[in-house]
Amino acid sequence: MSQLTIDDATHVLVLTGAGVSAESGIPTFRGAGGLWEGYPIEDVASPRGFREHPALVWRFYSQRREGARVCEPNAGHRALVELERRLGDRFLLATQNVDGLHRRAGSDRLVEMHGCLYRSRCTVCVRPAFDDHQVYAEGVLPSCDRCAERGRSAMLRPDIVWFGEMLDPADLARIDAFVRNGRGERLVFLAAGTSGVVYPAAGMVDMARAAGAETWLVNAEAADNVSRFEHFVQGPSGRVLPSLLGIGLDVPLMLR
Ligand code: BV8
């Protein structure tokens, strides 16, 4: 395996996708052929899908809430937590995953670019998104209790960035600032478990390269944007990440 050296001057930006949670038992998007109950995921995970069939969309997310909550973080999640512990503010993890496993593993310097399964928000009032682990029964359309107190009926929606929706500008600004601060320093961009299909996440490699970053992809197969990475290590992230990062081995990271 090519050697990734991370010393005490290296800044590391990590991007993860659904593949990092695969070894925890959470199905990936394209692994399921990009379908859910015969619907293209982009149709279910979209504002139009929610408008047209909100009960189906709530069933989609309720089932994923139920599925993900019995899954545990794997060695890949834990290796990234240890890397964060060692690098501190020279580390940032941006994830496309909404399953909450990075946070449960202990990641703190974390940007959940596409939101989180375990948060909901109101489609009408401006209350902030709130923790919601509820698995709603088939056909139930959860409504906002704050709006109900004001005599209004308003549906809740998952606090997820759907296809065709903008990502939170504050999240993008945080990633951008991290890359800018890494300019002139040694900057590594490491993507793991992502097919490189969904933007703007799939374009992060280009932003990192423009900032002079060394770019690495860890993936079970060649991703759509694999040609834009200098290094590609093929394999399961739960095994590759600990060894590539020298974590969990007897060789301390900094001395490699
Ligand atoms: C945006 C939340 C600007 C949902 C997700 C039309 C209008 C507007 C925008 C677009 C448009 N057409 C295209 C776009 C852009 C669009 C896009 O990129 N579409 C793609 C399909 C072409 N992007 C957007 O819409 C984004 N917003 O552009 O806003 C805008 C707005 C309005 C108008 C104009 C412009 C919003 C994107 C966010 C969508 N939400 N998630 C949910 O999760 O329910 S994306 C969804 O896909 C998940 O977050 C998922 O993580 C993500 C990406 O997939 P991956 O994570 O990469 O997962 P995948 O299954 O694909 O791949 C897994 C990989 O792991 C595989 O390669 C596999 O080999 C590998 N693997 C498997 N096991 C392992 C492994 N690797 C290592 N180890 C293993 N063990």
Coordinates of C-alpha atoms in Angstrom, one line a residue, residues 9-167:
A9 CA 2.4 19.9 10.6
T10 CA -0.1 18.1 8.4
H11 CA -3.7 19.3 8.0
V12 CA -6.2 16.6 7.1
L13 CA -9.6 17.1 5.6
V14 CA -11.7 13.9 5.4
L15 CA -14.8 13.2 3.3
T16 CA -16.9 10.1 4.0
G17 CA -19.8 8.6 2.2
A18 CA -22.1 5.6 2.7
G19 CA -19.4 3.1 2.1
V20 CA -17.8 3.9 5.5
S21 CA -21.0 2.7 7.2
A22 CA -21.4 -0.4 5.0
E23 CA -19.3 -2.5 7.5
S24 CA -21.6 -1.4 10.2
G25 CA -24.5 -3.0 8.3
I26 CA -26.0 0.2 6.8
P27 CA -26.9 -0.3 3.0
T28 CA -25.2 2.1 0.7
F29 CA -27.1 4.1 -1.9
R30 CA -25.8 2.8 -5.2
G31 CA -25.3 -0.6 -3.7
A32 CA -29.0 -0.9 -3.5
G33 CA -29.0 0.0 -7.2
G34 CA -30.1 3.5 -6.2
L35 CA -33.6 2.3 -5.6
W36 CA -35.8 2.2 -2.5
E37 CA -39.0 0.1 -2.9
G38 CA -38.7 0.6 -6.6
Y39 CA -38.4 4.4 -6.3
P40 CA -35.2 6.1 -7.5
I41 CA -33.7 7.5 -4.3
E42 CA -33.5 11.0 -5.9
D43 CA -37.3 10.8 -6.1
V44 CA -37.8 9.9 -2.5
A45 CA -35.0 12.1 -1.1
S46 CA -36.3 15.3 -2.8
P47 CA -38.7 18.2 -2.0
R48 CA -40.9 17.1 -4.9
G49 CA -41.0 13.5 -3.5
F50 CA -42.0 14.9 -0.1
R51 CA -44.7 17.1 -1.6
E52 CA -46.1 14.3 -3.7
H53 CA -46.0 11.5 -1.3
P54 CA -45.0 12.6 2.2
A55 CA -46.1 9.4 3.9
L56 CA -43.8 7.4 1.6
V57 CA -40.9 9.7 2.4
W58 CA -41.6 9.5 6.2
R59 CA -41.7 5.7 5.8
F60 CA -38.3 5.8 4.0
Y61 CA -36.7 7.8 6.8
S62 CA -38.4 6.0 9.7
Q63 CA -37.2 2.7 8.4
R64 CA -33.7 4.1 8.1
R65 CA -33.9 5.5 11.6
E66 CA -34.9 2.1 12.8
G67 CA -32.2 0.3 10.8
A68 CA -29.3 2.6 11.7
R69 CA -30.0 2.8 15.5
V70 CA -29.1 -0.9 16.0
C71 CA -25.8 -0.5 14.0
E72 CA -22.5 0.3 15.7
P73 CA -19.6 2.4 14.4
N74 CA -16.8 0.3 12.9
A75 CA -13.0 0.4 12.9
G76 CA -13.1 3.0 10.1
H77 CA -15.2 5.4 12.2
R78 CA -12.9 4.8 15.2
A79 CA -9.7 5.4 13.2
L80 CA -11.0 8.8 12.2
V81 CA -11.9 9.6 15.8
E82 CA -8.3 8.8 16.9
L83 CA -6.9 10.8 14.0
E84 CA -9.0 13.8 15.2
R85 CA -7.6 13.3 18.7
R86 CA -4.1 13.4 17.5
L87 CA -4.4 16.3 15.1
G88 CA -6.9 18.5 16.9
D89 CA -7.7 21.6 14.9
R90 CA -5.6 20.4 12.0
F91 CA -8.4 17.8 11.3
L92 CA -11.9 18.2 9.9
L93 CA -14.4 15.5 8.9
A94 CA -17.1 16.3 6.4
T95 CA -19.6 13.5 6.0
Q96 CA -22.4 12.9 3.4
N97 CA -23.8 10.2 5.8
V98 CA -26.9 11.0 7.8
D99 CA -26.7 7.9 10.0
G100 CA -25.1 9.6 13.0
L101 CA -22.4 6.9 13.3
H102 CA -19.4 9.3 13.2
R103 CA -20.9 11.3 16.1
R104 CA -21.7 8.1 18.0
A105 CA -18.1 7.0 17.4
G106 CA -16.9 10.2 19.1
S107 CA -16.1 12.5 16.1
D108 CA -16.5 16.1 17.2
R109 CA -14.8 18.2 14.4
L110 CA -17.6 17.0 12.1
V111 CA -19.7 18.6 9.4
E112 CA -22.8 16.6 8.6
M113 CA -23.2 18.0 5.1
H114 CA -26.4 16.3 4.2
G115 CA -28.1 16.6 7.6
C116 CA -28.9 13.8 10.1
L117 CA -31.6 11.1 10.2
Y118 CA -32.2 11.8 13.9
R119 CA -33.2 15.4 13.5
S120 CA -36.5 16.8 12.2
R121 CA -37.7 20.3 11.5
C122 CA -40.9 22.1 10.8
T123 CA -41.9 22.9 7.2
V124 CA -43.5 26.1 8.3
C125 CA -42.2 27.8 11.5
V126 CA -38.6 28.8 12.1
R127 CA -38.0 26.6 15.1
P128 CA -34.5 25.1 14.8
A129 CA -34.1 21.5 13.8
F130 CA -34.5 19.3 16.9
D131 CA -33.5 15.8 17.9
D132 CA -36.1 13.3 16.8
H133 CA -35.5 9.5 17.0
Q134 CA -39.1 8.6 16.6
V135 CA -39.9 5.9 14.1
Y136 CA -43.3 6.9 12.8
A137 CA -45.9 4.2 12.0
E138 CA -46.9 3.7 8.4
G139 CA -49.1 6.6 7.2
V140 CA -48.4 8.9 10.2
L141 CA -47.5 12.4 9.1
P142 CA -45.8 14.0 12.1
S143 CA -46.8 17.6 12.8
C144 CA -45.2 20.5 14.6
D145 CA -46.5 20.9 18.2
R146 CA -45.3 24.6 18.3
C147 CA -47.5 25.4 15.3
A148 CA -50.4 23.4 16.8
E149 CA -50.2 25.6 20.0
R150 CA -50.8 28.5 17.6
G151 CA -53.7 26.8 16.0
R152 CA -51.8 26.0 12.8
S153 CA -51.3 22.6 11.3
A154 CA -47.7 22.1 9.9
M155 CA -45.9 19.0 8.8
L156 CA -42.5 18.0 10.1
R157 CA -39.8 16.9 7.7
P158 CA -36.5 15.1 8.3
D159 CA -33.6 17.5 8.8
I160 CA -31.9 16.2 5.7
V161 CA -30.5 18.0 2.6
W162 CA -32.5 16.5 -0.3
F163 CA -31.5 16.4 -3.9
G164 CA -32.1 19.8 -5.5
E165 CA -31.7 21.5 -2.1
M166 CA -28.8 23.8 -1.1
L167 CA -26.4 22.6 1.5

